[in-house]
Amino acid sequence: MGTTALVTGASSGLGVEFARELARRGADLVLVARRQDRLEQLAVQLAESYGTVSTVIPMDLTASDAVSELRADLAERGVRVATLVNNAGFGTFGRLDGIAEQRVHDEVSLNVLALTELTRAFWPELVAHARTSPGNGALVNISSTAAYQPIPFMAVYGATKAYVRSFTEALWWEAKGTGLKVTALAPGATDTEFRQVAANDPVMVGPHQDAATAVATAFRALDARSTPPSVVSGALNAVGARGVGFVPRRSLLTVLGRSIAPS
Ligand SMILES: NC(=O)c1ccc[n+]([C@@H]2O[C@H](COP(=O)([O-])OP(=O)(O)OC[C@H]3O[C@@H](n4cnc5c(N)ncnc54)[C@H](OP(=O)(O)O)[C@@H]3O)[C@@H](O)[C@H]2O)c1
């Protein structure tokens, strides 16, 4: 309430739902993604529904100076961020040698590098805000159930999401005593544009959720008296994520590799 939240990947899917819920709770927004028209439409909707002031920043977060430019742009506008939702991300389905090198570079740049640099760049102001207004600001990084086991034919994506989970859980500890809530949300298969972007059918296994349901899981975690370092969306997904740790790696990879092999 009365603070500003920065949401990356706010032009589609989970990012739109994060922005909507944050606006409903009274936050102003910074909306970042490449598709400016989508961001502007969302800004208008949020203003009409909740009186939200949105700053629209169209940008490709894989560009080399993207994060420092974003940081400088917001500083110049006098916008201070209390909540950061690192949501922008994508996956690619296929054998590693069938994926263009540039796409592999962009996937790691967006899912890992931009997320890390954004967290580092905004961490001081997230913590400063949390110290004066404990519990009223958060860092939410979007991981995935893909973080809980390697995924053949989506090897890069699974590895990037394992990074996000590990990175965020470590920061959960570092934030202790500051009042900043930190969590990694791990959605399972969710109906967004993700599948279209990844060009994958077989990997979207398991129960499908809608984006609003997955985002509600993150807010339940943030609203809890003690926010967990990470949270899996959906009871079955949570059981699966915990369960895979007990399955011998070789067997797990054999089942996964056979069930999601490209045709
Ligand atoms: N859907 C699922 O099944 C699922 C499951 C687990 C985790 N996730 C994770 O959830 C997050 C959100 O994905 P989603 O499912 O909502 O997919 P989505 O509908 O495809 O949304 C992805 C968002 O990321 C933005 N984006 C992509 N490349 C970008 C770039 N280079 N620079 C800036 N923004 C960029 C897109 O906006 P523009 O194209 O306009 O730039 C879009 O707003 C991702 O991190 C994804 O890995 C999704």
PDB file of N, CA and C in Angstrom, residues 17-18 21-22 25 214-224:
ATOM      1  N   GLU A  17      -0.687 -10.850 -13.970  1.00  0.00           N
ATOM      2  CA  GLU A  17      -1.422 -11.170 -12.731  1.00  0.00           C
ATOM      3  C   GLU A  17      -0.716 -10.603 -11.504  1.00  0.00           C
ATOM      4  N   PHE A  18       0.613 -10.627 -11.498  1.00  0.00           N
ATOM      5  CA  PHE A  18       1.343  -9.996 -10.387  1.00  0.00           C
ATOM      6  C   PHE A  18       1.018  -8.502 -10.335  1.00  0.00           C
ATOM      7  N   GLU A  21      -2.561  -7.874  -9.008  1.00  0.00           N
ATOM      8  CA  GLU A  21      -2.744  -8.081  -7.570  1.00  0.00           C
ATOM      9  C   GLU A  21      -2.019  -7.000  -6.758  1.00  0.00           C
ATOM     10  N   LEU A  22      -0.843  -6.604  -7.222  1.00  0.00           N
ATOM     11  CA  LEU A  22      -0.119  -5.533  -6.522  1.00  0.00           C
ATOM     12  C   LEU A  22      -0.905  -4.222  -6.598  1.00  0.00           C
ATOM     13  N   ARG A  25      -3.775  -4.185  -4.295  1.00  0.00           N
ATOM     14  CA  ARG A  25      -3.347  -3.945  -2.915  1.00  0.00           C
ATOM     15  C   ARG A  25      -2.847  -2.518  -2.689  1.00  0.00           C
ATOM     16  N   ALA A 214      -1.515 -19.406  -9.749  1.00  0.00           N
ATOM     17  CA  ALA A 214      -0.084 -19.484  -9.403  1.00  0.00           C
ATOM     18  C   ALA A 214       0.358 -18.225  -8.648  1.00  0.00           C
ATOM     19  N   VAL A 215      -0.119 -17.079  -9.096  1.00  0.00           N
ATOM     20  CA  VAL A 215       0.271 -15.823  -8.446  1.00  0.00           C
ATOM     21  C   VAL A 215      -0.321 -15.741  -7.030  1.00  0.00           C
ATOM     22  N   ALA A 216      -1.536 -16.263  -6.859  1.00  0.00           N
ATOM     23  CA  ALA A 216      -2.155 -16.268  -5.517  1.00  0.00           C
ATOM     24  C   ALA A 216      -1.292 -17.059  -4.535  1.00  0.00           C
ATOM     25  N   THR A 217      -0.627 -18.102  -5.024  1.00  0.00           N
ATOM     26  CA  THR A 217       0.271 -18.889  -4.152  1.00  0.00           C
ATOM     27  C   THR A 217       1.401 -18.000  -3.621  1.00  0.00           C
ATOM     28  N   ALA A 218       1.948 -17.172  -4.499  1.00  0.00           N
ATOM     29  CA  ALA A 218       3.033 -16.278  -4.063  1.00  0.00           C
ATOM     30  C   ALA A 218       2.531 -15.312  -3.002  1.00  0.00           C
ATOM     31  N   PHE A 219       1.337 -14.779  -3.190  1.00  0.00           N
ATOM     32  CA  PHE A 219       0.821 -13.807  -2.209  1.00  0.00           C
ATOM     33  C   PHE A 219       0.470 -14.480  -0.888  1.00  0.00           C
ATOM     34  N   ARG A 220       0.026 -15.727  -0.945  1.00  0.00           N
ATOM     35  CA  ARG A 220      -0.208 -16.447   0.331  1.00  0.00           C
ATOM     36  C   ARG A 220       1.110 -16.572   1.090  1.00  0.00           C
ATOM     37  N   ALA A 221       2.177 -16.879   0.347  1.00  0.00           N
ATOM     38  CA  ALA A 221       3.498 -17.008   0.987  1.00  0.00           C
ATOM     39  C   ALA A 221       3.941 -15.659   1.565  1.00  0.00           C
ATOM     40  N   LEU A 222       3.683 -14.578   0.837  1.00  0.00           N
ATOM     41  CA  LEU A 222       4.098 -13.255   1.323  1.00  0.00           C
ATOM     42  C   LEU A 222       3.257 -12.807   2.513  1.00  0.00           C
ATOM     43  N   ASP A 223       1.988 -13.216   2.523  1.00  0.00           N
ATOM     44  CA  ASP A 223       1.089 -12.802   3.609  1.00  0.00           C
ATOM     45  C   ASP A 223       1.294 -13.633   4.873  1.00  0.00           C
ATOM     46  N   ALA A 224       1.963 -14.772   4.731  1.00  0.00           N
ATOM     47  CA  ALA A 224       2.167 -15.643   5.900  1.00  0.00           C
ATOM     48  C   ALA A 224       3.038 -14.911   6.924  1.00  0.00           C
TER      49      ALA A 224
END
